[in-house]
Coordinates of N, CA and C in Angstrom, one line a residue:
Chain A
X1 N -6.4 -14.0 -14.1 CA -5.5 -13.9 -13.8 C -5.5 -15.9 -13.7
X2 N -4.5 -16.5 -14.2 CA -4.8 -18.0 -13.9 C -3.8 -18.5 -12.7
X3 N -3.6 -20.4 -12.9 CA -3.1 -20.3 -11.9 C -2.1 -20.1 -11.5
X4 N -1.1 -19.9 -12.4 CA 0.2 -20.1 -13.4 C 0.8 -18.6 -13.1
X5 N -0.1 -17.8 -12.6 CA 0.4 -16.4 -12.4 C 0.0 -16.1 -10.8
X6 N -0.7 -17.2 -10.3 CA -1.8 -16.7 -9.3 C 0.1 -16.9 -8.2
X7 N 0.9 -18.3 -9.1 CA 1.8 -19.3 -8.4 C 3.0 -18.1 -8.3
X8 N 3.5 -17.2 -10.2 CA 4.4 -16.8 -9.9 C 4.1 -15.3 -8.8
X9 N 3.3 -14.9 -8.2 CA 2.5 -13.4 -7.8 C 3.3 -14.4 -6.3
X10 N 2.4 -15.4 -6.2 CA 2.9 -16.1 -4.5 C 4.5 -16.2 -4.7
X11 N 5.4 -16.8 -5.3 CA 6.4 -17.4 -5.8 C 7.7 -15.7 -5.0
X12 N 6.9 -14.3 -5.7 CA 7.8 -12.8 -6.2 C 7.8 -12.5 -4.7
X13 N 6.6 -12.4 -3.9 CA 5.9 -12.0 -2.8 C 6.7 -12.9 -1.5
X14 N 7.0 -14.3 -1.8 CA 7.4 -15.1 -0.7 C 9.2 -14.6 -0.8
X15 N 9.3 -14.5 -2.4 CA 10.9 -14.3 -1.9 C 11.1 -12.5 -1.5
X16 N 10.2 -11.7 -1.7 CA 10.4 -10.8 -1.2 C 10.2 -10.2 0.8
X17 N 9.1 -11.2 1.0 CA 9.2 -11.5 2.2 C 10.5 -11.9 3.1
X18 N 10.5 -13.1 2.4 CA 11.5 -14.0 3.2 C 13.5 -13.1 2.9
X19 N 13.4 -12.3 1.9 CA 14.4 -11.9 1.8 C 14.8 -10.0 1.7
X20 N 13.9 -9.6 2.1 CA 14.0 -8.2 2.2 C 14.1 -7.7 1.3
X21 N 14.3 -7.9 -0.4 CA 14.4 -7.2 -1.6 C 13.6 -8.5 -2.4
X22 N 13.3 -7.3 -3.7 CA 12.4 -8.1 -4.9 C 13.6 -9.1 -5.9
X23 N 12.8 -9.8 -6.0 CA 13.3 -10.8 -6.9 C 14.0 -10.2 -8.3
X24 N 15.3 -10.5 -8.8 CA 14.8 -10.4 -10.1 C 14.5 -11.3 -11.4
X25 N 13.9 -11.2 -12.4 CA 13.1 -12.2 -13.1 C 14.4 -13.4 -13.0
X26 N 15.6 -13.7 -13.6 CA 15.8 -15.0 -13.7 C 16.4 -15.5 -12.0
X27 N 15.9 -14.9 -10.9 CA 16.2 -15.8 -9.7 C 14.5 -17.0 -9.5
X28 N 13.8 -16.2 -10.2 CA 12.5 -16.6 -9.8 C 12.3 -18.1 -11.2
X29 N 13.0 -18.0 -12.2 CA 13.4 -18.9 -13.2 C 13.7 -18.3 -14.2
X30 N 13.0 -19.0 -15.8 CA 13.0 -18.4 -16.9 C 12.6 -17.1 -17.0
X31 N 13.7 -16.4 -17.5 CA 13.7 -14.8 -16.8 C 12.8 -14.8 -17.4
X32 N 12.0 -14.8 -19.6 CA 11.8 -14.2 -20.1 C 9.5 -14.6 -20.1
X33 N 9.8 -15.8 -19.2 CA 8.6 -16.5 -18.4 C 8.4 -16.2 -17.5
X34 N 9.1 -16.1 -17.3 CA 8.6 -15.1 -15.6 C 8.2 -12.7 -15.8
X35 N 8.9 -12.4 -16.8 CA 8.7 -11.2 -17.1 C 7.5 -10.9 -18.0
X36 N 7.4 -12.4 -18.5 CA 5.5 -12.4 -19.2 C 4.7 -12.4 -18.0
X37 N 4.9 -13.0 -17.3 CA 4.2 -13.4 -16.1 C 3.7 -11.8 -15.3
X38 N 5.1 -11.5 -14.7 CA 4.9 -10.1 -14.0 C 4.1 -8.8 -14.8
X39 N 4.2 -9.0 -16.3 CA 4.1 -8.1 -16.7 C 2.2 -8.6 -16.8
X40 N 2.1 -9.6 -17.1 CA 0.4 -9.9 -16.7 C -0.2 -9.0 -15.6
X41 N 0.9 -9.9 -14.7 CA -0.2 -9.2 -13.4 C 0.3 -7.9 -13.1
X42 N 1.0 -7.0 -13.6 CA 1.0 -5.9 -13.9 C -0.4 -5.0 -14.0
X43 N -0.5 -5.5 -15.1 CA -1.9 -5.3 -15.6 C -3.2 -6.0 -15.2
X44 N -3.1 -6.7 -14.4 CA -3.8 -6.6 -13.5 C -4.0 -5.9 -11.6
X45 N -3.0 -5.1 -11.7 CA -3.2 -4.9 -10.5 C -2.2 -5.4 -9.6
X46 N -1.4 -6.5 -9.5 CA -1.3 -7.9 -8.8 C 0.0 -7.8 -8.5
X47 N 1.2 -7.1 -9.4 CA 2.0 -6.4 -9.4 C 2.8 -5.0 -9.8
X48 N 3.5 -4.2 -9.6 CA 3.7 -2.9 -10.2 C 4.6 -2.7 -10.7
X49 N 5.1 -2.7 -11.9 CA 6.8 -2.7 -12.7 C 6.9 -1.2 -12.9
X50 N 8.4 -0.7 -12.7 CA 9.2 0.2 -13.6 C 7.8 0.6 -14.6
X51 N 7.9 2.0 -14.9 CA 7.3 2.2 -16.1 C 8.4 2.6 -17.8
X52 N 9.6 2.2 -17.4 CA 11.0 2.3 -18.1 C 11.5 1.0 -18.3
X53 N 11.2 -0.2 -17.2 CA 12.0 -1.1 -17.2 C 10.8 -2.4 -16.9
X54 N 11.7 -3.3 -16.8 CA 11.3 -4.7 -16.0 C 11.2 -5.6 -14.9
X55 N 11.9 -4.0 -13.7 CA 12.0 -4.2 -12.9 C 10.5 -3.7 -12.1
X56 N 10.4 -4.8 -10.9 CA 9.2 -4.6 -9.4 C 9.6 -3.3 -9.1
X57 N 8.5 -2.0 -9.4 CA 8.3 -1.2 -8.2 C 7.9 -1.3 -7.2
X58 N 6.3 -2.6 -7.3 CA 5.8 -2.2 -5.9 C 5.2 -3.4 -5.7
X59 N 5.0 -4.5 -4.3 CA 4.4 -5.8 -3.9 C 3.9 -4.7 -3.2
X60 N 2.2 -4.3 -3.5 CA 1.9 -3.9 -2.5 C 1.3 -4.2 -1.3
X61 N 1.0 -3.8 -0.2 CA 1.7 -3.1 0.5 C 2.8 -2.9 -0.2
X62 N 4.0 -3.1 -0.4 CA 5.2 -3.1 -0.2 C 5.6 -2.6 -1.1
X63 N 6.6 -1.4 -1.0 CA 7.9 -0.5 -1.9 C 8.8 -1.4 -2.0
X64 N 9.0 -1.1 -2.8 CA 10.1 -2.0 -3.6 C 12.0 -1.1 -3.9
X65 N 10.9 -0.1 -3.3 CA 12.2 1.2 -3.7 C 11.9 2.2 -2.2
X66 N 13.0 2.8 -2.0 CA 12.7 3.7 -0.9 C 11.9 4.7 -0.5
X67 N 10.8 4.4 0.5 CA 10.2 6.0 0.3 C 10.0 6.9 1.7
X68 N 8.8 7.8 1.8 CA 8.9 8.4 2.7 C 8.5 7.7 4.2
X69 N 7.8 5.9 3.7 CA 7.0 5.3 5.1 C 7.9 4.8 4.8
X70 N 8.6 4.3 5.9 CA 9.8 3.6 6.6 C 8.6 2.5 7.7
X71 N 8.5 1.4 7.4 CA 8.2 0.6 8.7 C 9.1 -0.5 9.4
X72 N 8.9 -0.2 10.5 CA 9.8 -1.9 10.9 C 8.9 -2.8 12.2
X73 N 8.5 -3.6 11.4 CA 7.9 -4.9 11.8 C 8.5 -6.3 11.1
X74 N 8.3 -7.5 12.0 CA 8.3 -8.9 11.9 C 10.1 -9.2 11.8
X75 N 10.8 -8.1 12.5 CA 12.5 -7.9 12.6 C 13.3 -7.2 11.1
X76 N 12.3 -5.9 10.6 CA 12.8 -6.1 9.4 C 12.6 -4.0 8.9
X77 N 13.2 -3.9 8.4 CA 12.7 -2.9 8.0 C 12.2 -2.3 6.8
X78 N 11.0 -2.3 6.2 CA 10.2 -2.1 5.0 C 10.0 -0.5 4.5
X79 N 9.3 -0.8 3.6 CA 9.6 0.2 3.4 C 7.6 0.7 2.5
X80 N 7.4 1.5 2.9 CA 5.3 1.1 1.9 C 5.0 2.4 1.5
X81 N 4.3 1.8 0.4 CA 3.8 2.9 -0.5 C 3.6 4.3 -0.3
X82 N 3.1 4.5 1.1 CA 1.7 5.8 1.5 C 1.7 5.2 2.6
X83 N 1.1 6.0 3.3 CA 0.6 5.5 4.8 C -0.8 4.4 4.4
X84 N -1.9 4.7 3.6 CA -2.2 3.2 3.9 C -1.8 2.1 3.4
X85 N -0.2 2.0 2.7 CA 0.7 0.5 2.6 C 1.6 0.9 4.1
X86 N 1.5 1.5 4.7 CA 2.8 1.8 5.5 C 1.7 0.3 7.0
X87 N 0.9 0.8 6.6 CA -0.6 0.2 8.0 C -0.6 -1.0 7.5
X88 N -1.0 -0.9 6.1 CA -1.0 -2.3 5.4 C -0.3 -3.4 5.4
X89 N 1.8 -2.8 6.0 CA 2.4 -3.6 5.5 C 2.5 -4.3 7.5
X90 N 2.1 -4.2 8.5 CA 1.4 -5.1 9.7 C 0.6 -5.4 9.3
X91 N -0.4 -5.3 8.7 CA -1.8 -5.9 8.4 C -1.3 -7.2 7.9
X92 N -0.9 -7.0 6.5 CA -0.6 -8.3 5.3 C 0.6 -9.1 6.4
X93 N 1.7 -8.4 7.2 CA 2.3 -9.4 8.1 C 2.2 -10.0 9.4
X94 N 0.2 -9.5 9.3 CA 0.4 -9.9 11.0 C 1.2 -9.3 12.1
X95 N 1.6 -8.4 12.0 CA 3.0 -8.4 12.9 C 2.4 -6.9 13.8
X96 N 2.7 -6.5 14.6 CA 2.7 -5.3 15.4 C 4.2 -4.7 14.6
X97 N 3.9 -3.4 14.5 CA 4.9 -2.5 14.3 C 5.3 -1.2 14.2
X98 N 5.9 -0.5 14.3 CA 6.4 1.2 14.3 C 6.7 1.6 12.5
X99 N 6.0 3.0 12.5 CA 5.8 3.9 11.4 C 6.8 4.9 11.4
X100 N 7.6 5.3 10.6 CA 8.7 6.5 10.5 C 8.5 6.7 9.3
X101 N 7.8 8.1 9.4 CA 7.6 9.5 8.3 C 7.7 10.4 9.1
X102 N 7.7 11.6 7.9 CA 7.4 13.2 8.5 C 6.4 13.7 8.2
X103 N 5.7 14.6 8.6 CA 4.8 15.5 8.0 C 5.4 15.7 6.7
X104 N 4.3 15.7 5.6 CA 4.7 16.7 4.3 C 5.0 18.3 4.4
X105 N 4.1 18.9 5.5 CA 4.0 20.1 5.5 C 5.0 20.7 5.9
X106 N 5.4 20.2 7.2 CA 6.2 20.8 8.1 C 7.7 20.0 8.3
X107 N 7.8 19.2 7.3 CA 9.0 18.0 8.0 C 9.4 17.7 9.0
X108 N 8.2 17.6 10.3 CA 9.0 16.7 11.7 C 8.6 16.0 11.8
X109 N 9.1 14.9 12.1 CA 9.3 13.2 12.4 C 7.9 13.2 12.7
X110 N 7.3 11.8 12.4 CA 5.5 11.1 12.6 C 6.7 9.9 13.0
X111 N 6.2 9.6 14.2 CA 6.6 8.0 14.7 C 5.3 7.3 15.6
X112 N 4.4 6.3 14.3 CA 3.3 5.4 15.2 C 3.8 4.2 15.2
X113 N 3.6 3.7 16.4 CA 3.5 2.4 16.6 C 1.8 1.3 16.8
X114 N 2.1 0.0 15.9 CA 0.9 -0.6 15.4 C 0.7 -1.6 16.5
X115 N -0.7 -1.6 16.9 CA -0.3 -3.0 17.9 C -1.7 -3.4 17.7
X116 N -1.6 -4.8 17.9 CA -3.1 -5.1 17.7 C -3.7 -4.3 16.5
X117 N -3.3 -4.0 15.3 CA -3.8 -3.2 14.5 C -3.9 -1.5 14.8
X118 N -3.7 -1.3 15.6 CA -4.2 0.1 16.0 C -2.8 1.1 15.9
X119 N -3.2 1.6 15.9 CA -2.5 3.4 15.9 C -2.4 4.0 17.6
X120 N -0.8 3.8 18.0 CA -1.0 4.1 19.0 C -0.7 6.2 19.7
X121 N -0.8 6.5 17.9 CA -1.2 8.1 18.3 C -2.5 8.3 17.7
X122 N -3.3 8.4 18.3 CA -4.7 8.3 16.9 C -5.2 10.0 17.0
X123 N -4.4 10.9 17.0 CA -4.7 12.5 16.2 C -4.4 12.5 15.4
X124 N -3.6 11.6 14.6 CA -3.0 11.8 13.0 C -3.9 12.1 11.9
X125 N -3.6 12.5 11.1 CA -4.7 12.8 9.6 C -4.2 11.5 9.0
X126 N -4.8 11.0 8.2 CA -4.5 10.7 6.6 C -6.0 11.7 5.9
X127 N -4.8 12.1 4.7 CA -5.6 13.0 3.6 C -5.2 12.1 1.8
X128 N -5.9 11.9 1.6 CA -6.0 10.6 0.6 C -6.1 12.7 -1.2
X129 N -5.6 12.4 -1.7 CA -5.5 13.9 -2.2 C -6.4 12.7 -3.7
X130 N -6.2 11.8 -4.3 CA -6.9 11.2 -5.8 C -8.0 10.5 -5.2
X131 N -9.1 10.8 -5.6 CA -10.4 10.0 -5.9 C -9.9 8.9 -5.9
X132 N -11.0 7.6 -5.6 CA -10.7 6.2 -6.0 C -11.0 5.6 -6.8
X133 N -11.9 7.0 -8.3 CA -12.1 6.3 -9.2 C -10.9 6.2 -10.2
X134 N -9.7 7.1 -9.7 CA -8.1 7.6 -10.5 C -6.7 7.1 -9.9
X135 N -6.9 6.2 -8.9 CA -6.2 5.8 -8.3 C -5.4 4.6 -9.0
X136 N -5.5 4.1 -9.7 CA -4.7 3.6 -10.8 C -4.2 4.2 -12.7
X137 N -4.7 5.9 -12.1 CA -4.8 6.3 -13.1 C -3.0 6.4 -13.4
X138 N -2.2 6.5 -12.2 CA -1.1 6.7 -12.4 C -1.1 6.5 -10.5
X139 N -0.5 4.9 -10.4 CA -0.6 5.0 -8.5 C 1.2 4.7 -8.3
X140 N 2.1 5.8 -8.7 CA 3.6 5.6 -8.1 C 2.3 7.3 -7.5
X141 N 2.0 8.3 -8.3 CA 1.4 9.8 -7.8 C 0.8 9.4 -7.0
X142 N -0.5 8.2 -7.2 CA -1.1 8.3 -5.9 C -0.8 8.3 -4.7
Chain B
X1 N -1.0 10.0 -0.3 CA -1.9 9.8 0.8 C -1.3 9.6 1.7
X2 N -1.2 10.8 2.9 CA -0.1 10.4 3.8 C -1.0 11.0 5.0
X3 N 0.0 11.1 5.9 CA -0.2 11.4 7.5 C 0.3 12.5 7.6
X4 N -0.8 13.6 8.7 CA -0.1 15.2 8.8 C -0.7 15.3 10.2
X5 N -0.2 16.2 10.6 CA -0.7 16.1 12.1 C -1.8 16.5 12.6
X6 N -2.4 18.1 11.3 CA -4.1 18.0 11.8 C -4.6 19.2 10.4
X7 N -5.6 19.2 10.5 CA -5.9 19.3 9.5 C -5.1 21.3 9.1
X8 N -4.8 22.3 10.4 CA -4.0 22.9 9.3 C -2.9 23.0 8.4
X9 N -1.9 21.6 8.9 CA -0.8 21.3 7.9 C -1.5 20.6 7.0
X10 N -1.9 20.3 6.8 CA -3.2 19.4 5.6 C -3.2 20.6 4.7
X11 N -4.1 21.8 5.1 CA -4.7 22.9 4.1 C -3.4 23.3 3.5
X12 N -2.3 23.9 4.3 CA -1.0 24.4 4.4 C -0.3 23.5 3.0
X13 N -0.3 22.8 3.4 CA 0.3 21.8 2.8 C -0.2 21.8 0.8
X14 N -1.8 21.8 0.5 CA -2.4 21.9 -0.1 C -1.9 23.3 -1.0
X15 N -2.1 23.8 -0.6 CA -1.4 24.8 -0.9 C -2.9 25.7 -2.2
X16 N -3.7 25.7 -1.9 CA -4.2 25.8 -3.1 C -5.1 25.2 -3.6
X17 N -4.8 23.5 -3.6 CA -5.4 22.6 -4.6 C -6.4 22.8 -3.9
X18 N -7.6 21.8 -4.3 CA -8.6 20.7 -3.8 C -8.4 19.8 -3.1
X19 N -9.3 20.0 -2.3 CA -8.5 18.7 -1.3 C -9.3 17.7 -1.5
X20 N -8.5 16.1 -0.9 CA -9.3 15.0 -1.4 C -10.0 14.8 -0.5
X21 N -10.1 13.7 0.4 CA -10.6 13.0 1.6 C -10.0 13.1 2.7
X22 N -10.0 13.6 3.7 CA -9.6 13.0 5.4 C -9.9 11.8 6.5
X23 N -9.0 11.3 6.4 CA -9.9 10.8 7.7 C -8.9 10.3 9.1
X24 N -9.4 10.1 9.9 CA -8.7 9.8 11.0 C -7.8 8.8 10.9
X25 N -6.3 8.5 11.7 CA -5.3 7.7 11.6 C -5.8 5.9 11.6
X26 N -7.2 6.5 13.1 CA -7.7 4.8 13.4 C -8.7 4.7 12.2
X27 N -9.5 4.9 11.6 CA -10.0 5.0 10.5 C -9.1 3.8 9.4
X28 N -7.8 4.9 9.4 CA -6.9 4.6 8.0 C -6.6 3.1 8.4
X29 N -6.5 3.0 9.7 CA -5.4 1.9 10.1 C -6.9 0.3 10.1
X30 N -8.1 0.7 10.8 CA -9.2 -0.4 9.9 C -9.7 -0.3 8.4
X31 N -9.1 0.5 7.7 CA -8.9 0.5 6.3 C -8.0 -0.5 5.2
X32 N -7.1 -0.2 6.4 CA -5.7 -0.9 6.2 C -5.6 -2.6 6.7
X33 N -6.0 -2.9 8.0 CA -6.5 -3.9 8.8 C -7.4 -5.0 7.4
X34 N -8.6 -4.6 7.0 CA -9.7 -5.0 6.1 C -8.7 -5.8 4.6
X35 N -8.2 -3.9 4.0 CA -7.7 -3.7 2.8 C -6.7 -5.3 2.6
X36 N -5.8 -5.7 3.6 CA -4.0 -5.6 3.1 C -4.3 -6.8 3.7
X37 N -5.0 -7.4 4.7 CA -5.1 -8.7 5.6 C -4.5 -9.8 5.2
X38 N -5.3 -10.4 3.6 CA -5.1 -11.2 3.2 C -4.1 -11.1 2.1
X39 N -3.2 -10.2 1.8 CA -2.7 -9.7 0.9 C -1.2 -11.3 1.0
X40 N -0.7 -11.8 1.5 CA 0.7 -12.7 2.0 C -0.2 -13.9 1.9
X41 N -1.2 -14.2 1.8 CA -1.6 -16.0 2.2 C -1.5 -16.6 1.2
X42 N -1.5 -18.1 1.4 CA -1.3 -18.5 0.7 C -2.3 -18.9 -0.6
X43 N -3.1 -18.3 0.0 CA -4.4 -19.3 -1.0 C -4.9 -17.7 -2.2
X44 N -4.3 -16.7 -1.2 CA -4.7 -15.0 -2.2 C -5.0 -15.3 -3.9
X45 N -6.2 -14.9 -3.7 CA -7.1 -14.3 -5.1 C -7.2 -13.0 -5.1
X46 N -7.2 -12.3 -6.1 CA -7.3 -10.8 -5.9 C -8.8 -10.0 -5.6
X47 N -9.2 -9.3 -4.6 CA -10.9 -9.1 -4.4 C -11.1 -8.0 -5.2
X48 N -12.7 -8.8 -5.9 CA -13.0 -8.2 -6.3 C -14.2 -6.9 -6.3
X49 N -14.0 -5.5 -7.3 CA -14.1 -4.0 -7.0 C -15.7 -4.6 -5.9
X50 N -16.3 -5.4 -5.8 CA -17.5 -5.2 -5.2 C -17.1 -5.6 -3.3
X51 N -16.0 -6.9 -3.8 CA -15.1 -6.8 -2.0 C -14.8 -5.7 -1.6
X52 N -13.6 -5.2 -2.5 CA -13.1 -4.1 -1.9 C -14.3 -2.4 -2.0
X53 N -15.8 -2.7 -2.4 CA -16.3 -1.8 -2.0 C -17.2 -2.0 -1.0
X54 N -16.9 -3.3 -0.7 CA -18.1 -3.2 0.4 C -17.2 -3.0 1.6
X55 N -15.9 -2.6 1.7 CA -15.0 -3.3 2.8 C -14.9 -1.0 3.1
X56 N -14.9 -0.5 1.8 CA -15.1 0.7 2.5 C -16.8 1.5 2.8
X57 N -17.5 0.8 2.9 CA -19.2 0.9 2.8 C -18.9 0.6 4.3
X58 N -18.3 -0.6 4.7 CA -18.4 -0.8 6.1 C -17.7 0.0 6.9
X59 N -16.8 0.8 7.2 CA -16.2 1.8 7.3 C -16.7 3.3 7.0
X60 N -17.5 2.9 6.8 CA -18.1 4.5 6.6 C -18.0 5.5 5.1
X61 N -16.7 5.0 4.6 CA -16.6 5.6 3.2 C -17.3 5.7 1.6
X62 N -18.3 6.2 1.9 CA -19.2 6.4 1.0 C -19.6 7.1 -0.1
X63 N -18.8 8.6 0.3 CA -18.3 9.4 -0.5 C -18.4 9.1 -2.5
X64 N -18.6 10.2 -2.7 CA -18.0 9.8 -4.3 C -16.7 9.4 -4.4
X65 N -16.2 10.2 -3.3 CA -14.5 10.1 -3.1 C -13.7 8.8 -3.8
X66 N -15.2 7.6 -2.8 CA -13.8 6.2 -2.7 C -14.5 5.5 -3.3
X67 N -15.7 6.4 -4.5 CA -16.4 4.8 -5.3 C -15.4 4.1 -6.5
X68 N -14.9 3.3 -6.0 CA -13.8 2.4 -7.2 C -14.4 2.8 -8.6
X69 N -14.0 2.9 -9.9 CA -14.1 2.2 -11.0 C -15.0 1.0 -11.3

């Protein structure tokens, strides 16, 4: 990953965090150049593009599309790609926050307050179904 | 990668599938802090596999399940 792609990644994340939505390629510069850069960053797992388009899907730990993991932090609501990423949003923003989701089994709402990086309800459990060696085989499923 | 009320809820959700790994939400928060803390830093560069493995090992996540490719 060269300096040009790192700079594109920095501007992509910066736009997203400032505005709360993901930029189109044209909003960051020459469309074709930006798309080519995003594709290289996707190949390096530094951003995730939609499988059937060149739109951004994930700016990990943030999800660009709605998910079951909503996070209130830094004065805005975000979506995390999963429970790990939901905590990751607070960590990346260096903000306290609130994670709102539901138990995948029973559907009961679950709300976790995150203060100084720690959850207020320590009784909950995190289950990871896919082994680490396979996480990027299908990152959306993971 | 989901949050659950209890082991009972995880087992019911799995519905006979092989389980993955379960850790406490406290451990998860420690993992997230170490993994994502620098993600918005202006001088961010990708973590190496060795850096990420060191995070997992420091938190005691040393089983084969957590071994990165």
